[in-house]
Short mmCIF file of C-alpha atoms and ligand atoms in Angstrom, two decimals:
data_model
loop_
_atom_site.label_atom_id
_atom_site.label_comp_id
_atom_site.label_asym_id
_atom_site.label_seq_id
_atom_site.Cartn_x
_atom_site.Cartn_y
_atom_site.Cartn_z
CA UNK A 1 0.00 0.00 0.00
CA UNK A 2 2.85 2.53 0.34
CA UNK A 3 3.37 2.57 -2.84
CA UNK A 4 -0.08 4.05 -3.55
CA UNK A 5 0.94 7.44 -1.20
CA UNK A 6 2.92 10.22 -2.76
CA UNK A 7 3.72 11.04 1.52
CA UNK A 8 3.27 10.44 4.75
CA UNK A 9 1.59 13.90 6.17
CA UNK A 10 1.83 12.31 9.70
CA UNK A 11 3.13 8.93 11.47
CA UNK A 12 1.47 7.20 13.91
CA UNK A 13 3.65 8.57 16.88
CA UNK A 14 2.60 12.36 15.33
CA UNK A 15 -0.90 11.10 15.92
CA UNK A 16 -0.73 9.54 19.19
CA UNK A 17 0.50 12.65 19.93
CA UNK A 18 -1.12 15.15 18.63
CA UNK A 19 -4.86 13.05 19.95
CA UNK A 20 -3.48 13.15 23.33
CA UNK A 21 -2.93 16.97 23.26
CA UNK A 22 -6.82 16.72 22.07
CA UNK A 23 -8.03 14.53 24.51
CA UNK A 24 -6.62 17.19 27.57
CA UNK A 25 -8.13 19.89 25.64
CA UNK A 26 -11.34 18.43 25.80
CA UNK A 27 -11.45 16.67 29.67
CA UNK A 28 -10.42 20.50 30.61
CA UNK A 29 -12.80 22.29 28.80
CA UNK A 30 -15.85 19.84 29.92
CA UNK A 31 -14.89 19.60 33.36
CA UNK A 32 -17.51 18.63 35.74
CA UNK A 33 -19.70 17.72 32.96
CA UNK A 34 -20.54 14.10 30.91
CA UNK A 35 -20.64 13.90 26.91
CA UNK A 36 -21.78 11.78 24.50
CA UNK A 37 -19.36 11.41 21.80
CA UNK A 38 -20.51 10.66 18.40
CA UNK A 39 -18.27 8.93 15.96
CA UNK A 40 -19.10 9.29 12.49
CA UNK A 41 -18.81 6.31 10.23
CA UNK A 42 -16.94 4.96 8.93
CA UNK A 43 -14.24 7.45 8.54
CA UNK A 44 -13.89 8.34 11.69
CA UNK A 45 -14.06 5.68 13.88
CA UNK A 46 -10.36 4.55 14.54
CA UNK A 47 -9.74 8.16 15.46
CA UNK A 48 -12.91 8.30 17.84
CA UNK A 49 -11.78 4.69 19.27
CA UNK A 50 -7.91 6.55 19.98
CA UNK A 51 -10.01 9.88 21.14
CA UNK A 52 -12.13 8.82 23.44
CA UNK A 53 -9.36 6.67 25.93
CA UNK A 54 -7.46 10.15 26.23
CA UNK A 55 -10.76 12.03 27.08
CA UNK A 56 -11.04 11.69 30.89
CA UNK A 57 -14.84 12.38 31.64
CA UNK A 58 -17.56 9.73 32.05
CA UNK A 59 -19.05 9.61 28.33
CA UNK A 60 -21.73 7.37 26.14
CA UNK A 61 -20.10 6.64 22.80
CA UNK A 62 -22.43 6.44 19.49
CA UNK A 63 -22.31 6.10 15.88
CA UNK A 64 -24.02 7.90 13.01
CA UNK A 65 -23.52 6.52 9.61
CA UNK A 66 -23.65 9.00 6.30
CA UNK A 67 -23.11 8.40 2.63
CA UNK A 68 -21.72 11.35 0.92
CA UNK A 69 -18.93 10.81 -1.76
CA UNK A 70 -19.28 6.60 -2.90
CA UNK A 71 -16.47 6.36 -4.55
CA UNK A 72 -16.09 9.33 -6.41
CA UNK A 73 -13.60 11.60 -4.99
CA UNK A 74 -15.51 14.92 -4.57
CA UNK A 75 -18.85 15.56 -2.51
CA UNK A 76 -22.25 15.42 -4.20
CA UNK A 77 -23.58 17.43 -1.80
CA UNK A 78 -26.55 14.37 -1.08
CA UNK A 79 -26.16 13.41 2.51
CA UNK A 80 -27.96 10.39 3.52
CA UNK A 81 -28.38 8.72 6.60
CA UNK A 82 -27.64 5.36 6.59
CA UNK A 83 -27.42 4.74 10.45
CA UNK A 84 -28.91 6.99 13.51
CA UNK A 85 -28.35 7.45 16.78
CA UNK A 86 -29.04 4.42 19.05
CA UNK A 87 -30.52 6.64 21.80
CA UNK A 88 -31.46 10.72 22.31
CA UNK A 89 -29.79 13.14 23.07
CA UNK A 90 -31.64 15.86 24.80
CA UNK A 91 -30.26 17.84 27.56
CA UNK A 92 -26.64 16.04 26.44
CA UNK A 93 -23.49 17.61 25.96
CA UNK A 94 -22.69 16.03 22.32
CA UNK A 95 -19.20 15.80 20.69
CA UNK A 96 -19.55 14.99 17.01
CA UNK A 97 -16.00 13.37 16.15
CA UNK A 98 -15.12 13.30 11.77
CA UNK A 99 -12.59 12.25 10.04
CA UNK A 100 -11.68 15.09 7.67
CA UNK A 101 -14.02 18.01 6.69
CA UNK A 102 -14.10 19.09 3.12
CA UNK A 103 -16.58 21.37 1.51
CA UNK A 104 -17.95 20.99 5.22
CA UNK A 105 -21.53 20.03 3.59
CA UNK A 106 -21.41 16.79 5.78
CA UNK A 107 -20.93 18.51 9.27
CA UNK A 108 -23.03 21.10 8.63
CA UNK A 109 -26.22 18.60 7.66
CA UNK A 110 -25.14 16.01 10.73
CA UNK A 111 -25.25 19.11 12.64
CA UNK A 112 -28.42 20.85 11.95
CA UNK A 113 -30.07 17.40 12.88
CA UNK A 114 -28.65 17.03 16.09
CA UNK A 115 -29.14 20.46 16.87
CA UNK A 116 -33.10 19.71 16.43
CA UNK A 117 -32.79 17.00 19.02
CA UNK A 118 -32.33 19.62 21.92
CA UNK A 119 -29.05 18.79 23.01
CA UNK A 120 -27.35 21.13 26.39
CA UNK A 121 -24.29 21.51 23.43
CA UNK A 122 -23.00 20.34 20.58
CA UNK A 123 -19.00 20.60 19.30
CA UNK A 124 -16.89 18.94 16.72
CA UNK A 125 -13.86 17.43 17.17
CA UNK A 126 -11.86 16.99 13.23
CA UNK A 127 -8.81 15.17 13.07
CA UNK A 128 -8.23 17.03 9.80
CA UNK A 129 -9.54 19.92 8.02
CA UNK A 130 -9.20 20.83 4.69
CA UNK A 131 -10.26 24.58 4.54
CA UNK A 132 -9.21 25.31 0.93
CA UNK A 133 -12.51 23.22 -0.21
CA UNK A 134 -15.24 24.89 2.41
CA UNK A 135 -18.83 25.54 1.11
CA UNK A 136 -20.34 26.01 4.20
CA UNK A 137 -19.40 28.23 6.79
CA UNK A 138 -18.46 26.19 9.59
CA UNK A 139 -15.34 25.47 11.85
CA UNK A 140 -14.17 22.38 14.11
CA UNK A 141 -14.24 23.27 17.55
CA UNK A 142 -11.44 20.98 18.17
CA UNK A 143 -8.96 20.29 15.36
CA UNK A 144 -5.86 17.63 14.59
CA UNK A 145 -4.55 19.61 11.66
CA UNK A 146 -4.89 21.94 8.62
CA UNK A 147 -4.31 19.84 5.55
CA UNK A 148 -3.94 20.61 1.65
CA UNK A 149 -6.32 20.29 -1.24
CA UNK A 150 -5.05 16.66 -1.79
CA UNK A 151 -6.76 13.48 -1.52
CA UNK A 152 -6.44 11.95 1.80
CA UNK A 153 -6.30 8.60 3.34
CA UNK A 154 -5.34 6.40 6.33
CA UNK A 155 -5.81 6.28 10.17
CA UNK A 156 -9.81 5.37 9.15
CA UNK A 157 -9.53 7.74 5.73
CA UNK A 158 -10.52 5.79 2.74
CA UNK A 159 -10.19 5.58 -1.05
CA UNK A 160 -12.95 3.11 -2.26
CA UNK A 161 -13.44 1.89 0.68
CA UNK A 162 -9.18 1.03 0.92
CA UNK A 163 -6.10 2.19 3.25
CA UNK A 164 -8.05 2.97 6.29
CA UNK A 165 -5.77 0.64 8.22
CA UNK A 166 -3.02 2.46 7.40
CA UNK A 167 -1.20 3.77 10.66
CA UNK A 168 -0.61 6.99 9.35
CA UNK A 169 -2.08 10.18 7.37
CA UNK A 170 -1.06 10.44 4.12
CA UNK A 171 -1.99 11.93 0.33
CA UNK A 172 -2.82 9.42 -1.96
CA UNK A 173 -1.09 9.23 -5.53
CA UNK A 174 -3.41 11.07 -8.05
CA UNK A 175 -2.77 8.10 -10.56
CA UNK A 176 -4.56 5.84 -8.53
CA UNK A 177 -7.65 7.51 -8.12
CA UNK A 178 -7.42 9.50 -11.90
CA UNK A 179 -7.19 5.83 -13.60
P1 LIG B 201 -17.55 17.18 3.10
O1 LIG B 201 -19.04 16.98 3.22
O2 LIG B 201 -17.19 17.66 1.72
O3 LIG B 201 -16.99 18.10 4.15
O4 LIG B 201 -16.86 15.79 3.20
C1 LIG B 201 -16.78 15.14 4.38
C2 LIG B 201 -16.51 13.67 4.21
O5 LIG B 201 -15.98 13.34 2.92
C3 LIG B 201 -15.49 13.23 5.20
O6 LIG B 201 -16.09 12.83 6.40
C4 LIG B 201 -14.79 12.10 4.49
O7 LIG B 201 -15.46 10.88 4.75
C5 LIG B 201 -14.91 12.45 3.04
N1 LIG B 201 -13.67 13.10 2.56
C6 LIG B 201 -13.41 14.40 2.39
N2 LIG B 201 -12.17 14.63 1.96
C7 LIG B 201 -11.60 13.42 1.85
C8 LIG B 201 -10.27 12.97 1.48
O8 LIG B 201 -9.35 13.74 1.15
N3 LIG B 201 -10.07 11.63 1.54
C9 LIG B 201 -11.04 10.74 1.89
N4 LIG B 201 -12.27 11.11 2.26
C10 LIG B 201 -12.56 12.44 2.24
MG1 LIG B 202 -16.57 10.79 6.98
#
């Protein structure tokens, strides 16, 4: 598979790192409080799995499932639900974790929704953000890192549904995906 990425953006030590840092960020700023952290799938959920064990809070953990790209490369703007919530969340203090926000379409539908659900809060954690490609106005609350208008996969970041289980971040050859 490393022949299929043009380079490594950040290793698996950067990470660890770097979700650590996170993880304190969050336990301060929700002191006192409880959260239900929502991973969204399936992008996100290795980071969510890494996230949540540095987050030192009691918290719930649930999934939402979306469809957005297939396996075309850029968003279609169609966001479907494919899984909900297991429970609600009202009076909840909700973290919505992603994997990478793009034209920020996705985050910005996922959270309208939630928001309807009266929740006490509602933040999003990104592990990556790529700015350069934003439609909608909206920012992480908590962020890994600022990347560039490449494609991106690994750490739970796919291609066709291929090199999530990649240990690190990194930008995919354009010949494999312009074939
Ligand atoms: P958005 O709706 O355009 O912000 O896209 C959000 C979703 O598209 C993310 O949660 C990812 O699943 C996927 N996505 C966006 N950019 C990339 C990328 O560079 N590589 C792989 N998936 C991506
Ligand atoms: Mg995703």
């Amino acid at each position: 598979m490393r022949q299929d990425i043009q380079e490594v953006l950040f290793t698996e030590a950067e990470l660890n790192e770097r979700i650590n840092e996170l993880g304190e960020q969050i336990t301060a700023d929700y002191e006192g409080k409880s959260l239900i952290v929502v991973g969204i799938l399936k992008g996100s959920n290795i980071f969510t799995s890494d996230l949540v064990r540095k987050i030192n809070l009691p918290l719930k953990m649930d999934f939402m499932a979306v469809s957005s790209y297939g396996n075309a490369t850029e968003s279609t703007g169609v966001v479907k639900i494919l899984k909900d919530l297991d429970r609600g969340i009202e009076g909840e203090h909700v973290l919505i974790v992603e994997d990478i926000v793009d034209s920020g379409l996705t985050l910005k539908y996922l959270k309208d929704i939630l928001l309807t659900r009266n929740p006490a809060s509602i933040k999003v954690c990104t592990l990556l953000d790529k700015p350069a490609r934003r439609k909608e106005d909206i920012k992480p609350d908590y962020l890994g890192y600022e990347v560039p208008d490449e494609f991106i996969v690994g750490y739970g970041i796919d291609y066709a549904e291929h090199y999530r289980n990649l240990p690190y971040v990194g930008i995919l050859k354009r010949e494999v995906y312009e074939k």
